[in-house]
Amino acid sequence: VTTDASGDTCCYRRAYPRPCPVDMATAAPPKQSARTQAIFADMSAKAAAASAAVVPALEEFIAFCAANGTTTEPGGLFGVAACPGLADLTNNGTTAPYPSADQIVARFSE
């Protein structure tokens, strides 16, 4: 099937606004090649490993900030008054004034 891109050619009219005919013999290329998929899988694995490696240091940093924060709000930096976005974490049946470091990390890793 060929077309000269004139409006009188039947397959051009049938495929408008896409000038390529719907029954064109050329197959569409894959969205991602096998090489692209392998690169993405490799980068995802490296990112997961790097993230897992830094979580203990992040939890330690959050615990330090929670214990040594210089706010006068009840519960400190991560209490309900200073950080209402984390209020539901302390409203889970515990009597802690602020969420634990691993609860905070879990919240931001969702």
N, C-alpha and C. Protein backbone atom coordinates (compact mmCIF):
# COMPACT_ATOMS: atom_id res chain seq x y z
N VAL A 1 0.86 -1.18 0.00
CA VAL A 1 0.00 0.00 0.00
C VAL A 1 0.89 1.22 0.00
N THR A 2 0.65 2.10 -0.94
CA THR A 2 1.43 3.33 -1.00
C THR A 2 0.48 4.51 -1.03
N THR A 3 1.00 5.65 -0.72
CA THR A 3 0.21 6.87 -0.77
C THR A 3 1.10 8.01 -1.24
N ASP A 4 0.50 8.93 -1.93
CA ASP A 4 1.24 10.11 -2.35
C ASP A 4 0.91 11.31 -1.48
N ALA A 5 0.23 11.07 -0.37
CA ALA A 5 -0.16 12.08 0.62
C ALA A 5 -1.19 13.06 0.09
N SER A 6 -1.84 12.71 -0.99
CA SER A 6 -2.93 13.58 -1.46
C SER A 6 -4.21 13.15 -0.77
N GLY A 7 -5.13 14.09 -0.67
CA GLY A 7 -6.39 13.81 0.00
C GLY A 7 -7.26 12.82 -0.72
N ASP A 8 -6.98 12.55 -2.01
CA ASP A 8 -7.80 11.63 -2.78
C ASP A 8 -7.36 10.18 -2.65
N THR A 9 -6.24 9.92 -2.01
CA THR A 9 -5.76 8.55 -1.86
C THR A 9 -6.54 7.89 -0.73
N CYS A 10 -7.08 6.73 -0.99
CA CYS A 10 -8.01 6.11 -0.04
C CYS A 10 -7.36 5.79 1.31
N CYS A 11 -6.16 5.23 1.29
CA CYS A 11 -5.56 4.86 2.58
C CYS A 11 -5.15 6.10 3.37
N TYR A 12 -4.85 7.20 2.71
CA TYR A 12 -4.53 8.44 3.44
C TYR A 12 -5.76 8.94 4.17
N ARG A 13 -6.92 8.91 3.51
CA ARG A 13 -8.15 9.37 4.15
C ARG A 13 -8.54 8.45 5.31
N ARG A 14 -8.36 7.15 5.14
CA ARG A 14 -8.75 6.19 6.17
C ARG A 14 -7.89 6.35 7.43
N ALA A 15 -6.61 6.69 7.29
CA ALA A 15 -5.70 6.77 8.42
C ALA A 15 -5.58 8.19 8.99
N TYR A 16 -6.30 9.16 8.43
CA TYR A 16 -6.19 10.53 8.93
C TYR A 16 -6.63 10.58 10.38
N PRO A 17 -5.97 11.27 11.32
CA PRO A 17 -4.88 12.21 11.13
C PRO A 17 -3.50 11.56 11.17
N ARG A 18 -3.44 10.23 11.22
CA ARG A 18 -2.14 9.57 11.15
C ARG A 18 -1.90 9.19 9.70
N PRO A 19 -0.92 9.79 9.05
CA PRO A 19 -0.74 9.52 7.63
C PRO A 19 -0.27 8.10 7.32
N CYS A 20 0.17 7.33 8.29
CA CYS A 20 0.56 5.95 8.01
C CYS A 20 -0.67 5.07 8.05
N PRO A 21 -0.85 4.20 7.07
CA PRO A 21 -2.03 3.32 7.05
C PRO A 21 -2.05 2.38 8.26
N VAL A 22 -3.23 2.05 8.73
CA VAL A 22 -3.36 1.17 9.90
C VAL A 22 -2.90 -0.25 9.60
N ASP A 23 -2.93 -0.66 8.35
CA ASP A 23 -2.50 -2.02 8.00
C ASP A 23 -1.09 -2.03 7.42
N MET A 24 -0.26 -1.07 7.83
CA MET A 24 1.11 -0.99 7.33
C MET A 24 1.89 -2.23 7.76
N ALA A 25 2.72 -2.72 6.88
CA ALA A 25 3.43 -3.98 7.13
C ALA A 25 4.58 -3.83 8.13
N THR A 26 5.06 -2.64 8.38
CA THR A 26 6.18 -2.43 9.31
C THR A 26 5.67 -2.51 10.74
N ALA A 27 6.24 -3.40 11.53
CA ALA A 27 5.84 -3.54 12.93
C ALA A 27 6.41 -2.40 13.75
N ALA A 28 5.67 -2.01 14.77
CA ALA A 28 6.14 -0.96 15.67
C ALA A 28 7.31 -1.48 16.50
N PRO A 29 8.31 -0.65 16.77
CA PRO A 29 9.44 -1.11 17.58
C PRO A 29 9.00 -1.33 19.03
N PRO A 30 9.72 -2.16 19.77
CA PRO A 30 9.37 -2.36 21.18
C PRO A 30 9.56 -1.07 21.96
N LYS A 31 8.78 -0.89 23.00
CA LYS A 31 8.89 0.32 23.81
C LYS A 31 10.26 0.41 24.48
N GLN A 32 10.77 -0.71 24.93
CA GLN A 32 12.11 -0.77 25.53
C GLN A 32 12.83 -1.98 24.97
N SER A 33 14.05 -1.77 24.58
CA SER A 33 14.83 -2.90 24.09
C SER A 33 15.29 -3.74 25.28
N ALA A 34 15.79 -4.90 24.99
CA ALA A 34 16.31 -5.77 26.06
C ALA A 34 17.48 -5.08 26.77
N ARG A 35 18.29 -4.37 26.01
CA ARG A 35 19.43 -3.65 26.61
C ARG A 35 18.93 -2.55 27.55
N THR A 36 17.92 -1.82 27.15
CA THR A 36 17.35 -0.77 27.99
C THR A 36 16.77 -1.37 29.27
N GLN A 37 16.07 -2.49 29.15
CA GLN A 37 15.51 -3.15 30.32
C GLN A 37 16.61 -3.63 31.26
N ALA A 38 17.70 -4.15 30.70
CA ALA A 38 18.82 -4.61 31.54
C ALA A 38 19.47 -3.44 32.26
N ILE A 39 19.65 -2.32 31.58
CA ILE A 39 20.24 -1.13 32.22
C ILE A 39 19.34 -0.65 33.34
N PHE A 40 18.03 -0.58 33.09
CA PHE A 40 17.09 -0.13 34.11
C PHE A 40 17.09 -1.06 35.32
N ALA A 41 17.12 -2.36 35.09
CA ALA A 41 17.15 -3.32 36.20
C ALA A 41 18.43 -3.17 37.01
N ASP A 42 19.57 -2.97 36.32
CA ASP A 42 20.85 -2.78 37.01
C ASP A 42 20.83 -1.51 37.86
N MET A 43 20.34 -0.42 37.28
CA MET A 43 20.28 0.85 38.02
C MET A 43 19.31 0.75 39.20
N SER A 44 18.20 0.05 39.03
CA SER A 44 17.24 -0.13 40.13
C SER A 44 17.86 -0.93 41.27
N ALA A 45 18.62 -1.97 40.93
CA ALA A 45 19.28 -2.78 41.96
C ALA A 45 20.33 -1.96 42.70
N LYS A 46 21.09 -1.15 41.97
CA LYS A 46 22.09 -0.30 42.62
C LYS A 46 21.43 0.74 43.52
N ALA A 47 20.32 1.31 43.08
CA ALA A 47 19.61 2.30 43.89
C ALA A 47 19.03 1.67 45.15
N ALA A 48 18.50 0.47 45.04
CA ALA A 48 17.96 -0.23 46.21
C ALA A 48 19.06 -0.55 47.22
N ALA A 49 20.23 -0.97 46.72
CA ALA A 49 21.35 -1.27 47.61
C ALA A 49 21.86 -0.01 48.29
N ALA A 50 21.95 1.09 47.55
CA ALA A 50 22.41 2.35 48.14
C ALA A 50 21.42 2.86 49.17
N SER A 51 20.14 2.73 48.89
CA SER A 51 19.11 3.16 49.83
C SER A 51 19.15 2.33 51.11
N ALA A 52 19.30 1.01 50.96
CA ALA A 52 19.36 0.14 52.14
C ALA A 52 20.60 0.42 52.97
N ALA A 53 21.69 0.82 52.31
CA ALA A 53 22.94 1.09 53.04
C ALA A 53 22.85 2.36 53.86
N VAL A 54 22.05 3.32 53.43
CA VAL A 54 22.01 4.62 54.11
C VAL A 54 20.91 4.69 55.18
N VAL A 55 19.98 3.76 55.19
CA VAL A 55 18.87 3.81 56.15
C VAL A 55 19.35 3.83 57.61
N PRO A 56 20.30 3.01 58.04
CA PRO A 56 20.73 3.08 59.44
C PRO A 56 21.30 4.45 59.81
N ALA A 57 22.08 5.06 58.94
CA ALA A 57 22.62 6.39 59.24
C ALA A 57 21.51 7.43 59.29
N LEU A 58 20.51 7.30 58.43
CA LEU A 58 19.38 8.23 58.43
C LEU A 58 18.57 8.09 59.70
N GLU A 59 18.32 6.86 60.13
CA GLU A 59 17.59 6.65 61.38
C GLU A 59 18.35 7.23 62.57
N GLU A 60 19.67 7.06 62.57
CA GLU A 60 20.49 7.62 63.63
C GLU A 60 20.42 9.16 63.64
N PHE A 61 20.45 9.76 62.47
CA PHE A 61 20.36 11.20 62.35
C PHE A 61 19.00 11.72 62.83
N ILE A 62 17.93 11.04 62.45
CA ILE A 62 16.59 11.45 62.89
C ILE A 62 16.46 11.31 64.39
N ALA A 63 16.98 10.23 64.96
CA ALA A 63 16.92 10.05 66.42
C ALA A 63 17.71 11.15 67.12
N PHE A 64 18.85 11.54 66.58
CA PHE A 64 19.65 12.62 67.15
C PHE A 64 18.87 13.93 67.11
N CYS A 65 18.27 14.23 65.98
CA CYS A 65 17.49 15.47 65.86
C CYS A 65 16.30 15.47 66.80
N ALA A 66 15.63 14.33 66.94
CA ALA A 66 14.48 14.25 67.84
C ALA A 66 14.89 14.48 69.28
N ALA A 67 16.06 13.97 69.67
CA ALA A 67 16.50 14.09 71.06
C ALA A 67 17.13 15.45 71.35
N ASN A 68 17.73 16.08 70.34
CA ASN A 68 18.48 17.32 70.57
C ASN A 68 17.88 18.53 69.88
N GLY A 69 16.67 18.44 69.40
CA GLY A 69 16.05 19.58 68.73
C GLY A 69 15.83 20.73 69.70
N THR A 70 15.89 21.95 69.19
CA THR A 70 15.74 23.13 70.06
C THR A 70 14.40 23.80 69.83
N THR A 71 13.34 23.07 70.03
CA THR A 71 12.01 23.65 69.93
C THR A 71 11.32 23.52 71.28
N THR A 72 10.42 24.44 71.55
CA THR A 72 9.70 24.41 72.83
C THR A 72 8.36 23.70 72.69
N GLU A 73 8.07 23.21 71.51
CA GLU A 73 6.80 22.51 71.30
C GLU A 73 6.83 21.17 72.03
N PRO A 74 5.68 20.74 72.56
CA PRO A 74 5.64 19.41 73.19
C PRO A 74 5.89 18.32 72.15
N GLY A 75 6.76 17.41 72.47
CA GLY A 75 7.11 16.34 71.54
C GLY A 75 8.30 16.68 70.66
N GLY A 76 8.82 17.89 70.77
CA GLY A 76 10.01 18.26 70.01
C GLY A 76 9.73 18.47 68.53
N LEU A 77 10.77 18.26 67.73
CA LEU A 77 10.67 18.52 66.29
C LEU A 77 9.63 17.67 65.58
N PHE A 78 9.42 16.45 66.04
CA PHE A 78 8.52 15.54 65.35
C PHE A 78 7.22 15.33 66.11
N GLY A 79 6.94 16.18 67.08
CA GLY A 79 5.69 16.11 67.82
C GLY A 79 4.52 16.62 67.00
N VAL A 80 3.31 16.48 67.54
CA VAL A 80 2.10 16.85 66.82
C VAL A 80 2.07 18.35 66.52
N ALA A 81 2.53 19.18 67.47
CA ALA A 81 2.45 20.63 67.27
C ALA A 81 3.44 21.11 66.20
N ALA A 82 4.66 20.61 66.22
CA ALA A 82 5.69 21.08 65.29
C ALA A 82 5.60 20.37 63.93
N CYS A 83 5.10 19.16 63.91
CA CYS A 83 5.06 18.39 62.66
C CYS A 83 3.72 17.65 62.57
N PRO A 84 2.64 18.35 62.24
CA PRO A 84 1.33 17.70 62.20
C PRO A 84 1.22 16.61 61.14
N GLY A 85 2.09 16.62 60.14
CA GLY A 85 2.07 15.58 59.12
C GLY A 85 2.42 14.20 59.65
N LEU A 86 3.08 14.15 60.79
CA LEU A 86 3.44 12.86 61.40
C LEU A 86 2.55 12.53 62.60
N ALA A 87 1.51 13.33 62.82
CA ALA A 87 0.66 13.15 64.01
C ALA A 87 0.01 11.78 64.06
N ASP A 88 -0.37 11.26 62.92
CA ASP A 88 -1.04 9.96 62.93
C ASP A 88 -0.10 8.83 63.34
N LEU A 89 1.21 9.02 63.22
CA LEU A 89 2.15 7.98 63.64
C LEU A 89 2.20 7.85 65.16
N THR A 90 2.01 8.95 65.87
CA THR A 90 2.01 8.87 67.33
C THR A 90 0.63 8.54 67.88
N ASN A 91 -0.35 8.54 67.01
CA ASN A 91 -1.72 8.26 67.42
C ASN A 91 -2.04 6.79 67.15
N ASN A 92 -1.08 5.91 67.44
CA ASN A 92 -1.25 4.49 67.12
C ASN A 92 -1.28 3.61 68.37
N GLY A 93 -1.65 4.20 69.50
CA GLY A 93 -1.75 3.43 70.72
C GLY A 93 -0.52 3.49 71.60
N THR A 94 0.55 4.14 71.14
CA THR A 94 1.74 4.28 71.97
C THR A 94 1.64 5.57 72.78
N THR A 95 2.44 5.67 73.80
CA THR A 95 2.44 6.90 74.60
C THR A 95 3.65 7.77 74.28
N ALA A 96 4.36 7.45 73.21
CA ALA A 96 5.54 8.22 72.82
C ALA A 96 5.12 9.63 72.39
N PRO A 97 5.91 10.64 72.75
CA PRO A 97 5.56 12.00 72.36
C PRO A 97 5.81 12.29 70.88
N TYR A 98 6.61 11.48 70.23
CA TYR A 98 6.87 11.64 68.80
C TYR A 98 7.17 10.27 68.21
N PRO A 99 7.02 10.12 66.89
CA PRO A 99 7.26 8.81 66.27
C PRO A 99 8.73 8.42 66.34
N SER A 100 8.96 7.13 66.28
CA SER A 100 10.34 6.64 66.29
C SER A 100 11.00 6.93 64.94
N ALA A 101 12.32 6.83 64.92
CA ALA A 101 13.07 7.11 63.69
C ALA A 101 12.68 6.16 62.57
N ASP A 102 12.47 4.88 62.89
CA ASP A 102 12.10 3.95 61.82
C ASP A 102 10.68 4.21 61.30
N GLN A 103 9.78 4.73 62.17
CA GLN A 103 8.45 5.11 61.70
C GLN A 103 8.55 6.28 60.73
N ILE A 104 9.41 7.25 61.04
CA ILE A 104 9.58 8.42 60.17
C ILE A 104 10.19 8.00 58.83
N VAL A 105 11.19 7.15 58.86
CA VAL A 105 11.80 6.69 57.62
C VAL A 105 10.79 5.90 56.79
N ALA A 106 9.99 5.07 57.44
CA ALA A 106 8.98 4.30 56.72
C ALA A 106 7.96 5.23 56.08
N ARG A 107 7.61 6.31 56.76
CA ARG A 107 6.63 7.26 56.21
C ARG A 107 7.16 7.88 54.92
N PHE A 108 8.42 8.27 54.91
CA PHE A 108 8.95 8.95 53.74
C PHE A 108 9.43 7.99 52.65
N SER A 109 9.42 6.70 52.92
CA SER A 109 9.81 5.74 51.89
C SER A 109 8.59 5.17 51.18
N GLU A 110 7.41 5.60 51.56
CA GLU A 110 6.19 5.10 50.92
C GLU A 110 6.03 5.70 49.54
